[in-house]
Short mmCIF file of C-alpha atoms in Angstrom, two decimals:
data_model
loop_
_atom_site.label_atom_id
_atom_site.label_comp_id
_atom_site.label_asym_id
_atom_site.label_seq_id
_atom_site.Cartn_x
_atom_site.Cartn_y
_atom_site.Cartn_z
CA UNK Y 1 -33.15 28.21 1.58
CA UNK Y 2 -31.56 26.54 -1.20
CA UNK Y 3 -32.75 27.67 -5.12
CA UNK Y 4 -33.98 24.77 -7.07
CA UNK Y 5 -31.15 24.47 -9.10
CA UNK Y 6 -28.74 24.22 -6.68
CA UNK Y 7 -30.62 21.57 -5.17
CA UNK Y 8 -30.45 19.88 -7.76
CA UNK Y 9 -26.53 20.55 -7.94
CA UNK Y 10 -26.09 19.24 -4.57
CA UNK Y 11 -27.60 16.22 -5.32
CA UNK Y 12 -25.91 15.24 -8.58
CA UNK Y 13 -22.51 15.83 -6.43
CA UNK Y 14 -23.87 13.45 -3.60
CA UNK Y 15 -24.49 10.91 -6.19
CA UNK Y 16 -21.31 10.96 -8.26
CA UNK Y 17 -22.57 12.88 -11.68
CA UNK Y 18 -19.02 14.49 -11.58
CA UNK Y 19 -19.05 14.93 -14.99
CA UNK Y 20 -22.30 16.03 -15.29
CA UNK Y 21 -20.62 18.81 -12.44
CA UNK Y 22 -17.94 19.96 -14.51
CA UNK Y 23 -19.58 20.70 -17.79
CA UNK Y 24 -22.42 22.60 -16.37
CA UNK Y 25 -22.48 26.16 -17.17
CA UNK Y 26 -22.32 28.62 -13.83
CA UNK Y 27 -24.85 31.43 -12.76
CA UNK Y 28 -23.84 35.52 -13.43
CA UNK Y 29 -20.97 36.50 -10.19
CA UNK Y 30 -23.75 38.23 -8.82
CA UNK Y 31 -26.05 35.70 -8.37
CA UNK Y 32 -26.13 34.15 -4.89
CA UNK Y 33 -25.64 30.62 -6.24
CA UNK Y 34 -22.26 30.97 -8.21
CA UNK Y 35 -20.00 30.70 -5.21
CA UNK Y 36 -21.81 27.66 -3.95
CA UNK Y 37 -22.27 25.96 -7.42
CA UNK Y 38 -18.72 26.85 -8.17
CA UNK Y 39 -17.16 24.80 -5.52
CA UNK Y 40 -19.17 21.60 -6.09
CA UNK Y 41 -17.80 21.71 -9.74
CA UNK Y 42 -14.02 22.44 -8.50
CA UNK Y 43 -14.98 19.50 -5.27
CA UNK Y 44 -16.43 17.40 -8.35
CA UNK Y 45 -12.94 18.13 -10.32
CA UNK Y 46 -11.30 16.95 -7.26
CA UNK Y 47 -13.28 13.45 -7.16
CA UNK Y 48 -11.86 13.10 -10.53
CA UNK Y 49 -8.67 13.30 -9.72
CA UNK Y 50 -7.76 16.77 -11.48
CA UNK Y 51 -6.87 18.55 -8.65
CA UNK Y 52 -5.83 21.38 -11.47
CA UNK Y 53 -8.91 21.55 -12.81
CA UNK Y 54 -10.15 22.83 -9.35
CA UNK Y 55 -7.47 25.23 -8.97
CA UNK Y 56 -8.29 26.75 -12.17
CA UNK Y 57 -11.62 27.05 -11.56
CA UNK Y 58 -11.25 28.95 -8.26
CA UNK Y 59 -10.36 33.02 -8.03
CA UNK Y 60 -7.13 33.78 -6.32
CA UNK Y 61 -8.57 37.08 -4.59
CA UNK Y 62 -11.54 35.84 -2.66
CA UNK Y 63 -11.33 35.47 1.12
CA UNK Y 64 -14.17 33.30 1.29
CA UNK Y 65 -12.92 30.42 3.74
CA UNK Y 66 -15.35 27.82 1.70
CA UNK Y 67 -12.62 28.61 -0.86
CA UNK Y 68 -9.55 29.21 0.41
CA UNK Y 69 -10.61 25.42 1.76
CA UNK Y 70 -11.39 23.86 -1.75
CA UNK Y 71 -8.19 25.00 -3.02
CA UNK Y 72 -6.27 23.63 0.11
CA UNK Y 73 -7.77 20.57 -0.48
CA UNK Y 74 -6.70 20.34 -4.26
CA UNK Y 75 -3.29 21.54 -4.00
CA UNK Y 76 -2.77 18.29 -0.95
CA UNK Y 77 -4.30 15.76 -3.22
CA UNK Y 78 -2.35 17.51 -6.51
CA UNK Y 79 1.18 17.24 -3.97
CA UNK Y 80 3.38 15.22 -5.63
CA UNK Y 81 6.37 16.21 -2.49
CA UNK Y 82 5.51 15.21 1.35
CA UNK Y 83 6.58 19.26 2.02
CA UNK Y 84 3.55 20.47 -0.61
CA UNK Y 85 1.29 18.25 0.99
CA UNK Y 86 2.03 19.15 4.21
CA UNK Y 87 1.97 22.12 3.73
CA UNK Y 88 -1.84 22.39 2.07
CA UNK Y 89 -2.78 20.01 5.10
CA UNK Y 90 -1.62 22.93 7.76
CA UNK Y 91 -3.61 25.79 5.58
CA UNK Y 92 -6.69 23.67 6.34
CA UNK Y 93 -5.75 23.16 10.22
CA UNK Y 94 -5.41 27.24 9.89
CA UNK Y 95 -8.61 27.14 8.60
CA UNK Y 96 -10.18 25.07 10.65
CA UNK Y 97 -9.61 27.70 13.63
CA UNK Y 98 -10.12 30.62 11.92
CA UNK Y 99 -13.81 29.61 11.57
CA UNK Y 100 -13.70 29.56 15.05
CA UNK Y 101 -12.92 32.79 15.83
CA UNK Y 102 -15.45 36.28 15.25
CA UNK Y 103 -14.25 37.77 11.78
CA UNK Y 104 -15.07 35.48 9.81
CA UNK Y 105 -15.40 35.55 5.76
CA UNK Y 106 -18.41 33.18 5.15
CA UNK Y 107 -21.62 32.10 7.10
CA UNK Y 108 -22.59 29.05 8.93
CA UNK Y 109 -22.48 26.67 5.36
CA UNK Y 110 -19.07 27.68 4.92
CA UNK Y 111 -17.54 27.05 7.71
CA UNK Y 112 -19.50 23.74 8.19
CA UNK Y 113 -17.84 23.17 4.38
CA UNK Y 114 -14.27 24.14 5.77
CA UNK Y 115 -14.77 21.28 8.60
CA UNK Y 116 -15.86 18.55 5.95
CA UNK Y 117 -12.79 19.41 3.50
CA UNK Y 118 -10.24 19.45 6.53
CA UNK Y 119 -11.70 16.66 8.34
CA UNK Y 120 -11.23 14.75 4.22
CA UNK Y 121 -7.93 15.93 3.99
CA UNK Y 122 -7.11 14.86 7.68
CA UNK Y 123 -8.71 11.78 6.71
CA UNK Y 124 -6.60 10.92 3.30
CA UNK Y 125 -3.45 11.34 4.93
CA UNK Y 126 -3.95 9.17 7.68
CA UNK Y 127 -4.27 11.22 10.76
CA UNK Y 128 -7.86 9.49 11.92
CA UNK Y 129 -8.16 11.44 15.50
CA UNK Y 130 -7.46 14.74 14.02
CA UNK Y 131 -10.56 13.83 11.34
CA UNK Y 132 -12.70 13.00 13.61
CA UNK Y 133 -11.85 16.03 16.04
CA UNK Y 134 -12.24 18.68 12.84
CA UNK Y 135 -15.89 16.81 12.27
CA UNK Y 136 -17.25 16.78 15.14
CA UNK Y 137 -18.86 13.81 16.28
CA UNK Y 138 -21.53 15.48 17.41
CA UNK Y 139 -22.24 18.11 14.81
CA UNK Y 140 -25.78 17.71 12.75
CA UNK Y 141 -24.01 18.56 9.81
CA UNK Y 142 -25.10 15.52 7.60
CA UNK Y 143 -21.96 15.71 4.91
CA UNK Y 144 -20.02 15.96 8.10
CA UNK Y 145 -21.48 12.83 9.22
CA UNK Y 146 -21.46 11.11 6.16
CA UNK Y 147 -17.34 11.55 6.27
CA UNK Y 148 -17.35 10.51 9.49
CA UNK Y 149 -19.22 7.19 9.12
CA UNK Y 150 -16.80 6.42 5.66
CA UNK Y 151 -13.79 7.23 8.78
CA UNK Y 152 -15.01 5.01 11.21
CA UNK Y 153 -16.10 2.14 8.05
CA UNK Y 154 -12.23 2.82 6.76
CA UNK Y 155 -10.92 1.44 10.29
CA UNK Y 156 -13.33 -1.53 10.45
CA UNK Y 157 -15.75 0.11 13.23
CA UNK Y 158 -19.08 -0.28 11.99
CA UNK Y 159 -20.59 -0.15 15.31
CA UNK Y 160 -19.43 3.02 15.62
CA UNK Y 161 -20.48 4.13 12.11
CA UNK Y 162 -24.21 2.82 12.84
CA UNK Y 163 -23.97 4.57 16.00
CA UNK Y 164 -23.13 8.00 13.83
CA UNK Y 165 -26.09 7.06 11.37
CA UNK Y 166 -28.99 6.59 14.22
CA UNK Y 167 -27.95 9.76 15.95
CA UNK Y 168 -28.06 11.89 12.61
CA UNK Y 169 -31.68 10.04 11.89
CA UNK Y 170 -33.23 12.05 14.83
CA UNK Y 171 -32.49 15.25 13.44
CA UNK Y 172 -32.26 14.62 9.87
CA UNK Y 173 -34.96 14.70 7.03
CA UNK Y 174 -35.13 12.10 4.70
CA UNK Y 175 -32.56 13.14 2.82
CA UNK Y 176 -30.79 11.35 0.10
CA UNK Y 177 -27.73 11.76 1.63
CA UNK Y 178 -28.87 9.92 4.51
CA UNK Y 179 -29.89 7.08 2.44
CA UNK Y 180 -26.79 7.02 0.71
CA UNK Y 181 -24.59 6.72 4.08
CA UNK Y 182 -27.07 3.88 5.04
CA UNK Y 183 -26.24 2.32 1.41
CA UNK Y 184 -22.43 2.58 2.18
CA UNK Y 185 -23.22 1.19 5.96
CA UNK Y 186 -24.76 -2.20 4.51
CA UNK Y 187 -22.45 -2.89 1.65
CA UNK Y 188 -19.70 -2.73 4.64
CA UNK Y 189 -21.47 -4.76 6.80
CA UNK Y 190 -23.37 -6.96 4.46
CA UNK Y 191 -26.65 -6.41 6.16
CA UNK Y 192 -29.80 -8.21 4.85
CA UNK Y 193 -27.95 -9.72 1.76
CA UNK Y 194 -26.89 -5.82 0.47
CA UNK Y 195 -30.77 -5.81 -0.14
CA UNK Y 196 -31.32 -2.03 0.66
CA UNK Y 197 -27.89 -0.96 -0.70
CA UNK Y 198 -28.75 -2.65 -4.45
CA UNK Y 199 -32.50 -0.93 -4.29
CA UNK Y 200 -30.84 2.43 -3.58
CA UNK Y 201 -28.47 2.27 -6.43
CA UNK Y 202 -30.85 0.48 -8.84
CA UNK Y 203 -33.04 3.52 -7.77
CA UNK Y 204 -30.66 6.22 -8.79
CA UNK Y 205 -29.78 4.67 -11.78
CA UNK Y 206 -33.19 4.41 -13.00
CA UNK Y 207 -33.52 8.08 -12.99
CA UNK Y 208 -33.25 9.62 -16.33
CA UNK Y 209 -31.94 13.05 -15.43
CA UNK Y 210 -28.78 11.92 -13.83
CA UNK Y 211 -25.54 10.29 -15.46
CA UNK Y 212 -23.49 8.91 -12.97
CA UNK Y 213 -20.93 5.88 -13.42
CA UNK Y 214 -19.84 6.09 -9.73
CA UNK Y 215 -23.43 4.47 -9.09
CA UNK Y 216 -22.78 1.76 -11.75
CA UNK Y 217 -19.58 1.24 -10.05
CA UNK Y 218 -21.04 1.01 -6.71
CA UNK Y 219 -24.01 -1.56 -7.40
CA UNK Y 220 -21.38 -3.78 -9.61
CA UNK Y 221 -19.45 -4.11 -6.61
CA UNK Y 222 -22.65 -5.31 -4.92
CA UNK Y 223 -23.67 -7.81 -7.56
CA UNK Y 224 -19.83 -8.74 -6.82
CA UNK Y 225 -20.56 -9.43 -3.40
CA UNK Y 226 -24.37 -11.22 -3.85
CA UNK Y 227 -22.31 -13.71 -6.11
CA UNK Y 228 -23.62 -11.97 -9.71
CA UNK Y 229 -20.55 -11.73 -11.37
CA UNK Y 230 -21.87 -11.53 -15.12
CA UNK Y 231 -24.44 -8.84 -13.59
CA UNK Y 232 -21.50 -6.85 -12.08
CA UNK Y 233 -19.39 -7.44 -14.97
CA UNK Y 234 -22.16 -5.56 -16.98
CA UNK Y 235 -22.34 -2.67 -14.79
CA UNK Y 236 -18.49 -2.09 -14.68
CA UNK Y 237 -18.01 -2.12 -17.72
CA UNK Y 238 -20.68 0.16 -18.39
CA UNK Y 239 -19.31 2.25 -15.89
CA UNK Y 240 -15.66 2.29 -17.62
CA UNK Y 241 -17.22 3.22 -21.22
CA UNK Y 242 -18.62 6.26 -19.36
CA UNK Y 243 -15.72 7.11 -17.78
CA UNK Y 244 -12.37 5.31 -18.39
CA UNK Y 245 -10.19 6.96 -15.97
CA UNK Y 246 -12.58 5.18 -12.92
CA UNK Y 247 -10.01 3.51 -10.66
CA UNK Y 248 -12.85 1.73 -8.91
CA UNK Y 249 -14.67 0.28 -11.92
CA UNK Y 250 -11.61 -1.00 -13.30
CA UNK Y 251 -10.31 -2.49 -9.43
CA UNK Y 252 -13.85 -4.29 -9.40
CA UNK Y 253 -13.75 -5.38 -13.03
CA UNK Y 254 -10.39 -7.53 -12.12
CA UNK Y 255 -11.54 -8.84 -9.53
CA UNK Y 256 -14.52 -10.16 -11.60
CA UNK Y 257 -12.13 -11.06 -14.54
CA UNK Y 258 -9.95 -12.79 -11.75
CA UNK Y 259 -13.11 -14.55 -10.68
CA UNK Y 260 -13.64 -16.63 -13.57
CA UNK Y 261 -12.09 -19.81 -14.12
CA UNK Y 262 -10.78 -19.47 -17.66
CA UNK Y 263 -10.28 -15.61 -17.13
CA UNK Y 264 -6.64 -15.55 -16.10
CA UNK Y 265 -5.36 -13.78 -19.38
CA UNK Y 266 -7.52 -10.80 -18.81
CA UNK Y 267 -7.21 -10.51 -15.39
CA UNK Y 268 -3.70 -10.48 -15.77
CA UNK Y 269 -4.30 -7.66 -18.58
CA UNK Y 270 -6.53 -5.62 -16.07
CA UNK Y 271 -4.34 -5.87 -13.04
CA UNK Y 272 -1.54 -4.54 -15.30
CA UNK Y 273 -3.51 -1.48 -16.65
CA UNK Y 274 -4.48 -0.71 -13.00
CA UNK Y 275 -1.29 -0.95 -11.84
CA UNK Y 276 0.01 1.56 -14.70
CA UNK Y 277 -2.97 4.02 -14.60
CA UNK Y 278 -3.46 3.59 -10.79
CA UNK Y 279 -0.31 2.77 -8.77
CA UNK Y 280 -1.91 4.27 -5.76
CA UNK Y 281 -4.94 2.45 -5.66
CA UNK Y 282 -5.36 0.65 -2.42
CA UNK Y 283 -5.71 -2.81 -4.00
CA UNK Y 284 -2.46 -2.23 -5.73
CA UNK Y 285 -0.87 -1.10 -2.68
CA UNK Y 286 -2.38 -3.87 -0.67
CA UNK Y 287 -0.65 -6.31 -3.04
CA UNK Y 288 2.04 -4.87 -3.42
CA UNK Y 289 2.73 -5.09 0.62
CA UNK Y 290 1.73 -8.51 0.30
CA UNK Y 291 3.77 -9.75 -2.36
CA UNK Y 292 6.58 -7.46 -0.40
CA UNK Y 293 6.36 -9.85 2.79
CA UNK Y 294 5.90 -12.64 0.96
CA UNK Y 295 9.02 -12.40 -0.36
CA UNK Y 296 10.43 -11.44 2.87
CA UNK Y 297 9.41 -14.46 4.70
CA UNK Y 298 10.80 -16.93 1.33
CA UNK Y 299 14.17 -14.97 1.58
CA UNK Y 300 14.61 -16.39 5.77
CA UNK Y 301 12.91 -20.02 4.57
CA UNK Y 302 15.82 -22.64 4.47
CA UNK Y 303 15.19 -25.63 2.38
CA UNK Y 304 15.92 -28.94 4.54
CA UNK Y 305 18.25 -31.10 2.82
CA UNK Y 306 16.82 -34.01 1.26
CA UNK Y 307 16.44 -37.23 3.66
CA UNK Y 308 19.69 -39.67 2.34
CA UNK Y 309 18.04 -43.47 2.88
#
């Protein structure tokens, strides 16, 4: 039985309060909720992109597998050589079986923690079978699931996401995590006009006790989407005061800049920031491939001559 506090934990990591996360002050070592509330700050370190900041965080000389995971995880995203990511990517497959096996150094929430950070990890880099096989597609693990349903949205397979999402609703309370896998599921797929999506984040947000510009981010991407650019403009940048490092608030914001017709200027400015603060976004990627074939296909395009009456 979770303590009311880390409830409460839990949820601000589900809904993005990263920040919130990493100031917090932890419990005494011997209390039963520093471990736990320890790795949601070092996972919420992570989400911000300061893979460091984890590593820092976590002790060296504990065998806990919960962890020895959490650090794996940070040292692949903080790789900077494919050998040092590979590497932190085969310390989770060990990990992965070693929860398998009798002597084991953590109970049932760890190692259901090991199989979402793996199955992430898996994820990031690509390798979508190994993911889903580390998940379990059958597990009633609901962070599990809610990883596996971003997977299967990430390869354009909704069916198979909504297919994840009823399962996990026959066992599953209503939880806000479940909600918030159903918001993800409908601003994918568009259903009913992104009307339960917007209510769930306009929901969050109106709650006083949580600070979260992820949410901001996420429902400005829906006003995006429902045609409400000045309304999404406001809540990205919003989002962007509260945290100016957001790759995803500033990715939306250009598109919105890029929307309007006298805009160009600053959507040229924006696309240039994200391109210097975020050169592995996947919108700057994406373009980048683009523009990459683009010019491929102009370098094997032969100009006819001009017709000579």
């Amino acid at each position: 039985m979770e303590s009311a506090q880390l409830y409460h934990v839990k949820q601000q990591f589900i809904l993005g309060a990263y920040k919130t996360l990493i100031d917090m002050e932890l419990p005494d070592k011997s209390s039963s909720d520093h471990i736990p509330m320890l790795l949601y700050k070092a996972r919420a370190s992570i989400a911000l992109n300061d893979p460091q900041g984890a590593l820092d965080l976590l002790p060296d000389d504990v065998d806990n597998v919960s962890v020895r995971a959490v650090a794996a995880l940070a040292k692949y995203v903080a790789a900077t050589e494919t050998t040092e990511g590979d590497a932190a990517l085969e310390e989770l497959r060990d990990l992965a079986v070693e929860i398998e096996g009798e002597d084991v150094d953590g109970d049932e929430r760890d190692k259901a923690l090991v199989r979402v950070l793996a199955g992430t990890a898996f994820a990031r880099a690509g390798e979508v079978e190994e993911a889903l096989e580390t998940l379990g597609t059958e597990t009633e693990d609901l962070e599990a699931v809610a990883v596996i349903v971003q997977v299967y949205l990430s390869i354009n397979r909704p069916d198979l996401a909504k297919k994840q999402f009823d399962r996990s609703k026959k066992w599953a309370e209503d939880d806000l995590l479940l909600q918030l896998i159903e918001s993800s599921m409908g601003i994918v797929t568009g259903k009913d006009g992104y009307t339960n999506a917007s209510a769930f984040y306009t929901e969050q947000l109106a709650n006083p006790s949580l600070t979260s510009p992820h949410l901001l981010t996420a429902r400005g991407i829906i006003r995006i989407l429902r045609n409400e650019t000045q309304e999404a403009r406001s809540d990205l940048e919003e989002a962007l005061e509260r945290q100016k490092e957001d790759s995803e608030a500033l990715a939306a914001l250009t598109v919105v800049a890029g929307l309007g017709i006298h805009k160009k200027q600053e959507a040229e400015e924006l696309w240039k920031r994200l391109t210097i603060e975020h050169p592995d976004h996947p919108l700057v990627i994406d373009v980048q491939r683009k523009n990459d074939v683009f010019d491929e296909v102009m370098s094997k395009y032969i100009v006819p001559p001009l017709a000579v009456a």
